[in-house]
Coordinates of C-alpha atoms and ligand atoms in Angstrom, one line a residue:
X24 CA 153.6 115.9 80.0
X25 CA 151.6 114.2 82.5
X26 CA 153.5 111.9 85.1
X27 CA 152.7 108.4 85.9
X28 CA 153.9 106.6 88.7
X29 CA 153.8 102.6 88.9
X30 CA 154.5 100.7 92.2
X31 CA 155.7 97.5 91.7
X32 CA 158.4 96.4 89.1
X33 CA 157.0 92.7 88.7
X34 CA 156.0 91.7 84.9
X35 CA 153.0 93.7 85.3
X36 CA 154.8 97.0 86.6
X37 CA 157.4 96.7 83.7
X38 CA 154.5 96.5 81.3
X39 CA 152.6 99.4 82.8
X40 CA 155.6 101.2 82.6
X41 CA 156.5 100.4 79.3
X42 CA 152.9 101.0 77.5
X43 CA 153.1 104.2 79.7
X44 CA 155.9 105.5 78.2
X45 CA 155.5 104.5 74.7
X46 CA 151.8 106.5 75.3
X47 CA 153.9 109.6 75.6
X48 CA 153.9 110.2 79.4
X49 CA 156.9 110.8 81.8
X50 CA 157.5 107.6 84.1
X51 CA 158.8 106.1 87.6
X52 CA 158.8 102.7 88.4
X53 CA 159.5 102.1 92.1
X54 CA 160.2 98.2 93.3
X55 CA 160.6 97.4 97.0
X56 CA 163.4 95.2 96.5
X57 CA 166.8 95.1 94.6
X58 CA 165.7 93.3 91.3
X59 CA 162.6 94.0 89.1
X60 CA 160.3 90.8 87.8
X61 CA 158.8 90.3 91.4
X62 CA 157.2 86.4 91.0
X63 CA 159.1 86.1 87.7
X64 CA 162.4 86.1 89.0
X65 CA 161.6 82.5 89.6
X66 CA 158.9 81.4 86.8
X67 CA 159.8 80.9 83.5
X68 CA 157.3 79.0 81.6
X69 CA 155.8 80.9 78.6
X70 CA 153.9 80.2 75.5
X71 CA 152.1 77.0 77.0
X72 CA 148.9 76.1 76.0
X73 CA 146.5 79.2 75.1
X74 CA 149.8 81.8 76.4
X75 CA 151.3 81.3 72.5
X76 CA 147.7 83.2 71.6
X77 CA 147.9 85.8 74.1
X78 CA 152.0 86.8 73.6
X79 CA 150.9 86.6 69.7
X80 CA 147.8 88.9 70.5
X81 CA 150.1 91.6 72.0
X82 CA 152.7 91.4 70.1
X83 CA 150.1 92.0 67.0
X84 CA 149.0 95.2 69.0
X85 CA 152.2 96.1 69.3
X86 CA 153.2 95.5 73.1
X87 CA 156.0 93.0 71.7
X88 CA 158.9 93.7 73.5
X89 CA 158.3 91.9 76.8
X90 CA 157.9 88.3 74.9
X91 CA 160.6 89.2 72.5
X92 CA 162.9 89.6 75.6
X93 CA 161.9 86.3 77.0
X94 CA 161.9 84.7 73.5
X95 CA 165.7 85.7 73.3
X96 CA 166.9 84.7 77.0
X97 CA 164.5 81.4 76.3
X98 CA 166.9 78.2 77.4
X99 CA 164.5 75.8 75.5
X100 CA 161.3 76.7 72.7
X101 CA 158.9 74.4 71.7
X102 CA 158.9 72.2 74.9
X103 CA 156.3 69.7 75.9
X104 CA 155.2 68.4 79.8
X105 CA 152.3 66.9 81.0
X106 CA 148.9 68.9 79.5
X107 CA 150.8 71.8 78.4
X108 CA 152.6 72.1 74.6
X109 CA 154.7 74.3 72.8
X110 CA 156.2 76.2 76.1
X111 CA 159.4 78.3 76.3
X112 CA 161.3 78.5 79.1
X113 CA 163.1 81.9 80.0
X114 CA 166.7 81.8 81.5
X115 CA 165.9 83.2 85.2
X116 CA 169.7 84.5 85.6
X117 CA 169.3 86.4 82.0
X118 CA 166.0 87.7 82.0
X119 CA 166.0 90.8 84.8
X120 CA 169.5 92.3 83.1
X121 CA 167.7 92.2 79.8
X122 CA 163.9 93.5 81.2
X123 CA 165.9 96.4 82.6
X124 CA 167.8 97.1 79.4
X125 CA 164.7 98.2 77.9
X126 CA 163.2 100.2 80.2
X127 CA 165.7 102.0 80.4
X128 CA 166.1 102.9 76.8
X129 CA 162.7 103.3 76.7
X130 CA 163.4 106.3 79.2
X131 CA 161.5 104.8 82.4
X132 CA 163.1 106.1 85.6
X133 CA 163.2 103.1 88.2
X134 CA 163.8 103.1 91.6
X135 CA 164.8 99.7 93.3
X136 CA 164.7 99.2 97.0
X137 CA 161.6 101.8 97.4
X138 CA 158.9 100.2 98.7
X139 CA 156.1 102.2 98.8
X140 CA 155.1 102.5 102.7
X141 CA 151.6 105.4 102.7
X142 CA 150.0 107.6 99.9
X143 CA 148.5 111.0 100.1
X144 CA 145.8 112.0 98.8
X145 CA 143.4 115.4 98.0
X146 CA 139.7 114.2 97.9
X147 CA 139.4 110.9 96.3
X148 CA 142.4 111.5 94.4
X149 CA 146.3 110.1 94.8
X150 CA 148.6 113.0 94.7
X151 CA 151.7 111.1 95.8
X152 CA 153.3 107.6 97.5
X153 CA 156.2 108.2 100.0
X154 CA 158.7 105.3 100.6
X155 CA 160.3 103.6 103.3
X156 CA 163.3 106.5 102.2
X157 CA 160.8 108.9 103.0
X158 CA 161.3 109.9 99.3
X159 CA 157.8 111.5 98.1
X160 CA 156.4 110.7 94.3
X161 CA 154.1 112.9 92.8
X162 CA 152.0 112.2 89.9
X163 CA 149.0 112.6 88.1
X164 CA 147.9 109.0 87.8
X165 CA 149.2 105.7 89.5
X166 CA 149.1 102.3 88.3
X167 CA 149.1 99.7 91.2
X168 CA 151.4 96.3 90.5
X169 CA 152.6 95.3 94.1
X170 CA 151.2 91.8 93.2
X171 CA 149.1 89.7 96.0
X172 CA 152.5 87.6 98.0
X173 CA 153.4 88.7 101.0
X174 CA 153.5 89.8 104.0
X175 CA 155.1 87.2 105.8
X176 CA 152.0 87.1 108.1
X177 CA 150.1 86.3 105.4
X178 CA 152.3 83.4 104.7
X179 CA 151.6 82.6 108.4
X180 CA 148.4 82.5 108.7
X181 CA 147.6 80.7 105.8
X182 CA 150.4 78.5 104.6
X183 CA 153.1 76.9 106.5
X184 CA 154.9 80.2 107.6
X185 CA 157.5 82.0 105.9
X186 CA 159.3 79.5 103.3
X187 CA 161.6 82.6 102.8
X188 CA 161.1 83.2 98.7
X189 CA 161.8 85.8 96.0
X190 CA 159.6 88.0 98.0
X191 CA 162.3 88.6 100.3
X192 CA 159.6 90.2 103.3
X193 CA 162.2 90.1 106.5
X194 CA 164.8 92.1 104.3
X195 CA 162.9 94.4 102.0
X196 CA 159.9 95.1 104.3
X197 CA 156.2 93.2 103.0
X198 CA 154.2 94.5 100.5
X199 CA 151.8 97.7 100.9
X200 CA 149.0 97.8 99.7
X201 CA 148.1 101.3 97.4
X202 CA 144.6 100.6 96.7
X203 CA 144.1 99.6 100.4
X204 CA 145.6 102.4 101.8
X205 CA 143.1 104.6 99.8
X206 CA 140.5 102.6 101.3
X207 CA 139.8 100.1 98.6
X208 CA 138.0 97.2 99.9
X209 CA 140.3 94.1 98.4
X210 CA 139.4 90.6 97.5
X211 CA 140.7 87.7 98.9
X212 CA 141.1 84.3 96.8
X213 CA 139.9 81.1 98.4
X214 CA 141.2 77.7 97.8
X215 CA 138.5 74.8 96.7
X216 CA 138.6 73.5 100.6
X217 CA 137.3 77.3 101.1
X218 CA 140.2 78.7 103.6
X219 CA 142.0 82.1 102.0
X220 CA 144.8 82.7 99.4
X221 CA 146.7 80.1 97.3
X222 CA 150.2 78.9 97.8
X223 CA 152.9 79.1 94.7
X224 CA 152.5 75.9 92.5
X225 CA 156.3 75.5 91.9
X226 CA 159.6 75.0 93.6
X227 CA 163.7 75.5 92.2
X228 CA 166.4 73.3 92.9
X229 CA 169.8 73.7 92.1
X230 CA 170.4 72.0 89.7
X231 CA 173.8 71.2 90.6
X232 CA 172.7 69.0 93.1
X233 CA 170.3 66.5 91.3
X234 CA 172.4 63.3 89.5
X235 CA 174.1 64.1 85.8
X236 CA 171.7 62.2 83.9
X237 CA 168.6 64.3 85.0
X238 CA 170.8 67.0 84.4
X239 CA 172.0 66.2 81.4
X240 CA 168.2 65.4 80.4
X241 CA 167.1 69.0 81.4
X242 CA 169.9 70.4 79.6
X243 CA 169.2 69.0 76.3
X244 CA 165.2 68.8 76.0
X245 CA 164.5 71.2 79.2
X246 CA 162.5 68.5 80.6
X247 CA 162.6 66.0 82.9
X248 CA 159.5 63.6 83.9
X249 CA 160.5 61.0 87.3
X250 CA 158.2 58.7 88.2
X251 CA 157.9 58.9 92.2
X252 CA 157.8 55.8 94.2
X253 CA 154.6 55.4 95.9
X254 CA 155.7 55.6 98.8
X255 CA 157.4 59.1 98.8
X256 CA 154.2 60.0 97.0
X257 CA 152.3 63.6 97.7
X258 CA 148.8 63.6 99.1
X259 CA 147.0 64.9 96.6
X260 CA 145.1 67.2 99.0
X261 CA 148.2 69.4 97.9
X262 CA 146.8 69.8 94.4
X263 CA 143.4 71.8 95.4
X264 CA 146.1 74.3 97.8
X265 CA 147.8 75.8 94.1
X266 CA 147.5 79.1 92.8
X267 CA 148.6 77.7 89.5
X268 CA 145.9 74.9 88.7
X269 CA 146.7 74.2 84.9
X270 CA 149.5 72.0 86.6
X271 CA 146.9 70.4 89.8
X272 CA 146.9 67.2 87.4
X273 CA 147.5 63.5 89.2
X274 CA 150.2 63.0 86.6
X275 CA 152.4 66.2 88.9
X276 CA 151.7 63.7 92.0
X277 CA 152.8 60.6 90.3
X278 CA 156.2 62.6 88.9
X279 CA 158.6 64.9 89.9
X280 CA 158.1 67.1 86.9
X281 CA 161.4 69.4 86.5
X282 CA 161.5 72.1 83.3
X283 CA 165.0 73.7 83.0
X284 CA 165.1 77.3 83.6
X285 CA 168.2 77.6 84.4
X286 CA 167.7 75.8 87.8
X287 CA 165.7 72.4 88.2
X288 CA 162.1 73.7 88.6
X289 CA 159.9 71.9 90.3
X290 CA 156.4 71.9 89.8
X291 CA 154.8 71.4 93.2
X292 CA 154.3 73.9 95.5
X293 CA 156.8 72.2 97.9
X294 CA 158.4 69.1 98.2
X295 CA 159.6 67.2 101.9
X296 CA 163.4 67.2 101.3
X297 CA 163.8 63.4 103.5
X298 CA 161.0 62.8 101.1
X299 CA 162.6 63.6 97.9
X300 CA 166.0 62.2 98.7
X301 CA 164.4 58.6 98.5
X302 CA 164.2 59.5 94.5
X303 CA 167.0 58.0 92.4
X304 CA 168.6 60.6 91.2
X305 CA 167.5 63.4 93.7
X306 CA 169.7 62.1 97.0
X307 CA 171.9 65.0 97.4
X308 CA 168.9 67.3 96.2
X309 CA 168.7 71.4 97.6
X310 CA 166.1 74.4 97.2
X311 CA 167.2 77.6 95.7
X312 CA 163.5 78.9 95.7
X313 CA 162.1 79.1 98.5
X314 CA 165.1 78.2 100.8
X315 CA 162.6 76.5 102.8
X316 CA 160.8 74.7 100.4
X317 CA 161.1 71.8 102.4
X318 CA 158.1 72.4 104.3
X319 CA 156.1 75.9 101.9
X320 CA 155.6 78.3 99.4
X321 CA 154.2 81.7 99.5
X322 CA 150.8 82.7 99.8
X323 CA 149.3 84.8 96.9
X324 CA 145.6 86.4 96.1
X325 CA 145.6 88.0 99.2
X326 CA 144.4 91.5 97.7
X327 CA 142.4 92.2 94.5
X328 CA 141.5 95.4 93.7
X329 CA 137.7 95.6 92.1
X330 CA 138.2 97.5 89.1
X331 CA 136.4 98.0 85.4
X332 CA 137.6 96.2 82.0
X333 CA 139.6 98.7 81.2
X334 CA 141.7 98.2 84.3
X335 CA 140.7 101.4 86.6
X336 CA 140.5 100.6 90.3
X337 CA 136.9 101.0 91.2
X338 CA 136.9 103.5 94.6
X339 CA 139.6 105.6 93.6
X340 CA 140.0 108.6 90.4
X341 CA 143.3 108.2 89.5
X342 CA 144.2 104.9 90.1
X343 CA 144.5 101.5 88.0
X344 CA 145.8 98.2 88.6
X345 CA 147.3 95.4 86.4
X346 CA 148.6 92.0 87.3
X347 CA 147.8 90.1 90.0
X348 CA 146.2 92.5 92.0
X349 CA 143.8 92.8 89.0
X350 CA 142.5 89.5 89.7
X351 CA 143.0 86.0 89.8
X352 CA 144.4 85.6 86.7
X353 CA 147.7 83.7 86.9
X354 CA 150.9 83.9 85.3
X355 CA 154.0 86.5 83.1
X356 CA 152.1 86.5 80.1
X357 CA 148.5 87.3 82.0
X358 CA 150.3 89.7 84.6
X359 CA 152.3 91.7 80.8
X360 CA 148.8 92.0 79.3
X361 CA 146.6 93.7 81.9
X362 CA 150.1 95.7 82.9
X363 CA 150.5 96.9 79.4
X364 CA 146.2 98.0 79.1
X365 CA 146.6 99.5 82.7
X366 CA 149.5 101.7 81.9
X367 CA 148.2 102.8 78.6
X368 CA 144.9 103.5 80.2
X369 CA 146.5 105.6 83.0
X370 CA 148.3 107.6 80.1
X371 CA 144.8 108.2 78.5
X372 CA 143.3 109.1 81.7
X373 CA 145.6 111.7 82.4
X374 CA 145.2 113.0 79.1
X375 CA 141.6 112.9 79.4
X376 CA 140.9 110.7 76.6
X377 CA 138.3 107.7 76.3
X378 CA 139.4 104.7 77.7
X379 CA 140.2 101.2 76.3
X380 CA 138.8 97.3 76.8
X381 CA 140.2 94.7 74.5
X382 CA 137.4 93.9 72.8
X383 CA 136.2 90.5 74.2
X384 CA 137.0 88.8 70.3
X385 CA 140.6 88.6 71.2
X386 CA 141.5 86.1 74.1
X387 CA 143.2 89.0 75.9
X388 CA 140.3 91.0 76.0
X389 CA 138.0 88.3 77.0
X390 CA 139.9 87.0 79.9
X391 CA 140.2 90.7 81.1
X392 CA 136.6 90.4 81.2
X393 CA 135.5 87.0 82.2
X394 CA 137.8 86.8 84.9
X395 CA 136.2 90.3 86.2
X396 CA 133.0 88.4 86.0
X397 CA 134.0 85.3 87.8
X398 CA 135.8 87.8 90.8
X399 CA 132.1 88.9 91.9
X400 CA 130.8 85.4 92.5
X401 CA 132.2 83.0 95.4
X402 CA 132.5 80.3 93.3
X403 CA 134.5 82.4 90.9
X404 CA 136.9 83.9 93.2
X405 CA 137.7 80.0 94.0
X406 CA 139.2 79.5 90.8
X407 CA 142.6 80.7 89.2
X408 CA 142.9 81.8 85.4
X409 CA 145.2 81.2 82.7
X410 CA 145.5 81.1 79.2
X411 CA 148.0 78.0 79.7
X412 CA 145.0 75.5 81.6
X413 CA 142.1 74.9 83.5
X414 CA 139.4 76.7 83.2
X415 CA 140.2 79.3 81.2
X416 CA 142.2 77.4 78.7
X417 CA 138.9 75.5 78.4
X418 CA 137.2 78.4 78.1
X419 CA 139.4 79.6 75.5
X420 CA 139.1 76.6 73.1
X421 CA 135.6 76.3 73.3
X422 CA 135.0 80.0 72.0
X423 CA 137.6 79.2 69.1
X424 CA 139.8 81.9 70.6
X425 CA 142.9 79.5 70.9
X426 CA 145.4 79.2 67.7
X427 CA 148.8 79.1 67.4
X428 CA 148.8 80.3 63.3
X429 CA 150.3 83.5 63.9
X430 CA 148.7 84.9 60.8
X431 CA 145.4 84.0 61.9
X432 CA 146.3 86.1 65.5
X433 CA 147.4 89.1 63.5
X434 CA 144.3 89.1 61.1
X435 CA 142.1 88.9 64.1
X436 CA 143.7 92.1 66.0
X437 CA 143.4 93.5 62.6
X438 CA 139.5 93.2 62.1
X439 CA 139.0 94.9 65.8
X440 CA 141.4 97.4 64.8
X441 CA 144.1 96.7 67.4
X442 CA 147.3 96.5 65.1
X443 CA 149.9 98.5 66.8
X444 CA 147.5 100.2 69.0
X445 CA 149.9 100.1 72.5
X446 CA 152.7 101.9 70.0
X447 CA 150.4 105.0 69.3
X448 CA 151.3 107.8 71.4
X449 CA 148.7 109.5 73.4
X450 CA 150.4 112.6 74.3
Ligands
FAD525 C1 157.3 80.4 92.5 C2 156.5 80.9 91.4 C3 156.7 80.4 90.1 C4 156.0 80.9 89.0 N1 156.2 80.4 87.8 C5 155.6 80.9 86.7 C6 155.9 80.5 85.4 O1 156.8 79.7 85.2 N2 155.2 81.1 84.4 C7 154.2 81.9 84.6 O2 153.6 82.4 83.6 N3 153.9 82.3 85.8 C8 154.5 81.9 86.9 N4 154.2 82.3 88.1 C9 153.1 83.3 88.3 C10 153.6 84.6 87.9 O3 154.9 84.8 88.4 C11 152.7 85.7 88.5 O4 151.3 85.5 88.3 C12 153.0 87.1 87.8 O5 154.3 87.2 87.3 C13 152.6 88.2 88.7 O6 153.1 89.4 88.3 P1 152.8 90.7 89.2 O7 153.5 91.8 88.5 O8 151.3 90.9 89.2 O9 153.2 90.5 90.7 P2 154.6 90.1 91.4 O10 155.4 89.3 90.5 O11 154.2 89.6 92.7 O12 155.3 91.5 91.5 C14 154.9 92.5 92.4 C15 156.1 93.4 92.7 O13 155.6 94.5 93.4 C16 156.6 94.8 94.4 N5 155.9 95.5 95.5 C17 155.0 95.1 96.4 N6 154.6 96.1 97.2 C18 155.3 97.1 96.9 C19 155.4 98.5 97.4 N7 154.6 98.9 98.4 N8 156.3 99.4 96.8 C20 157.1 99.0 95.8 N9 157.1 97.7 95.3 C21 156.2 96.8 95.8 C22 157.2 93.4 94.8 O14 158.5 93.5 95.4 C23 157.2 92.7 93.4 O15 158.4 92.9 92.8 C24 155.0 81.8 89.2 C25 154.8 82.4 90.5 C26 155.5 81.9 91.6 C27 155.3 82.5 92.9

């Protein structure tokens, strides 16, 4: 049984690791920290916009479990905010307990707090990572998902320093690089004003701390839409600085938009807390993520790995990448879909059989694609994707590839002969 070793236990590592698996192979999942979900242990949003076509996509082709076990920990379904519809917002505290359950019944072996620190390789080939444990992983192929946040310098030198976030850099060490260390030449995102990287879009507050009423609104509908004064109002320079730009509309300046995920988050990358405590309602108002998101977020896009459609890491044999270090494409649901086509690509690789794209008729398949397009040009590597706004959402609609008839979705993945494909076993 051939082995397959993912780094990073972020959405994408737990789909690589999952669609591994399920391919037949034998697994390890190794996370630097003490939790799994990476980013996502402080997102939530799901299903928004052109997301309800992608989860429906994969779910069709049989890599379901990920959005069923975000559909069941969901606080709220069916949610509206500014530009964004039907969204479902995933209970942070629930979700990493419940990701975990099904790895490990799926029989992946993770390893928390082993970060990978150096590779070794024969030729042009991986052979093995080592951690900061010294612990040495062999395998025959390795999928890369250490995302693109972190290190703290890279928070320094492009944002406002380290706004101390779910990365956790000064206590679990910064991320490594695997593709970089096999002497990948990475990519690097730039904002519109043309400086590097892109800072997180969104903010948590305890929600303990914000007045009952906007509590007890977030509760009920999951939402909560406060107009902002104008003078405690954001420049709106801060818009063009997000990695997440289906939410860099004027109407996120002009509010405080909060979506209930369990704590108050806030979408904007970071908020002056002086600032924010002139809003009725918000005057005893505290971060929970980042602690310092009084004055920044964490920089991401710092290292893309070139690689093919089919999710191979371009440089290196046995290597593939899913998530955000397979491009600018943001968000759970992207990060679960390019996971889920790298691991079962890696299995197929090992087992030297053919390998997959989504074909380009499916949205999956065609932002794989596009967005490997757009990462070649320097106008393209300016941009963020997403099925849930902006360009790609446009994008998305305009080729007729967005629906939220479920039956449609399935009929679709049917006529490319998809259906169930990431449950067939390889092996
Ligand atoms: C604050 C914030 C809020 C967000 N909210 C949402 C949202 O509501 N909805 C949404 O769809 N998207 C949201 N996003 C975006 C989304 O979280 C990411 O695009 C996506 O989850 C990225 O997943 P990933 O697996 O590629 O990377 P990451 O989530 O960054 O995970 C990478 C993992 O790799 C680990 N790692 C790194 N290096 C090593 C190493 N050398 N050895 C071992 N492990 C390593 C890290 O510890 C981490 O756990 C949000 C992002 C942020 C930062």
């Amino acid at each position: 049984m051939p082995k397959v070793v993912v780094v990073g236990g972020g959405w994408s590592g737990c789909a690589a690791a999952l669609a591994a698996k399920k391919a037949g192979a034998e697994v390890v999942l190794l996370e630097r920290t003490d939790m799994l979900l990476g980013t996502g242990l402080v997102g939530g949003i799901m299903r928004n916009n052109g997301r309800f076509t992608a989860a429906e996509e994969m779910i069709a082709m049989g890599a379901g479990e990920l959005f069923q076990v975000t559909d069941a920990v969901a606080r709220h379904k069916n949610v509206e905010f500014p530009g964004h519809k039907h969204a479902t917002l995933y209970d942070v505290a629930k979700v990493e307990p419940a990701v975990r359950r099904i790895l490990a019944e799926a029989g992946v072996e993770v390893h928390t707090r082993s970060r990978v620190r150096d590779i070794e390789m024969e030729g042009n080939r991986i052979t093995a990572v080592i951690t900061d444990n010294d612990e040495k992983f062999y395998g025959d192929v390795f999928v890369e998902c250490t995302g693109t946040a972190g290190p703290q310098s890279n928070c320094t030198k492009y944002g406002n320093g380290c706004a101390m976030c779910i990365i956790r850099c000064p206590s679990y060490g910064g991320r490594v690089s695997i593709a970089a260390k096999a002497g990948v030449k990475e990519m690097m995102a730039k904002k519109a004003d043309g400086t590097y990287g892109a800072m997180s879009g969104s903010c948590k507050l305890l929600k303990e701390s914000l007045s009952q009423e906007i509590v007890d609104k977030l509760n009920s509908t999951g939402v909560a839409v406060i107009p902002v004064p104008e003078e405690v109002r954001e420049d709106e320079n801060i818009l063009t600085k997000k990695a997440c730009q289906q939410y860099a509309l004027k109407e996120f300046i002009e509010n405080v938009v909060l979506l209930d995920t369990g704590h108050a988050k806030l979408m904007a990358p970071y908020f002056p807390l002086d600032q924010l405590r002139r809003i009725p309602g918000f005057e005893n108002a505290r971060f929970e993520d980042p602690y310092a998101g009084n004055i920044g977020n964490s920089i991401r896009y710092m290292a893309m790995s070139p690689r093919d459609n089919n999710l191979k890491t371009l440089g290196v044999e046995n290597l593939f990448c899913g998530g955000e270090k397979a491009g600018p494409l943001v968000g759970h649901t992207e990060a679960i879909c390019t996971g889920t086509l790298a691991g079962a690509n890696a299995v197929r690789y090992a087992a030297g059989v053919s390998l997959v794209e989504i074909p380009t008729d499916l949205a999956v398949g065609d932002a794989i694609a596009y967005v490997n397009e757009q990462m070649k040009t320097e106008e393209g590597i300016s941009k963020k994707y997403t099925f849930s706004g902006s360009v790609y959402f446009e994008r998305m609609k305009h080729l007729g590839l967005y629906t939220t008839d479920i039956e449609e979705i399935r009929n679709r993945v049917r006529k490319v002969g998809m259906i169930d494909f990431f449950n067939r076993k390889v092996i």
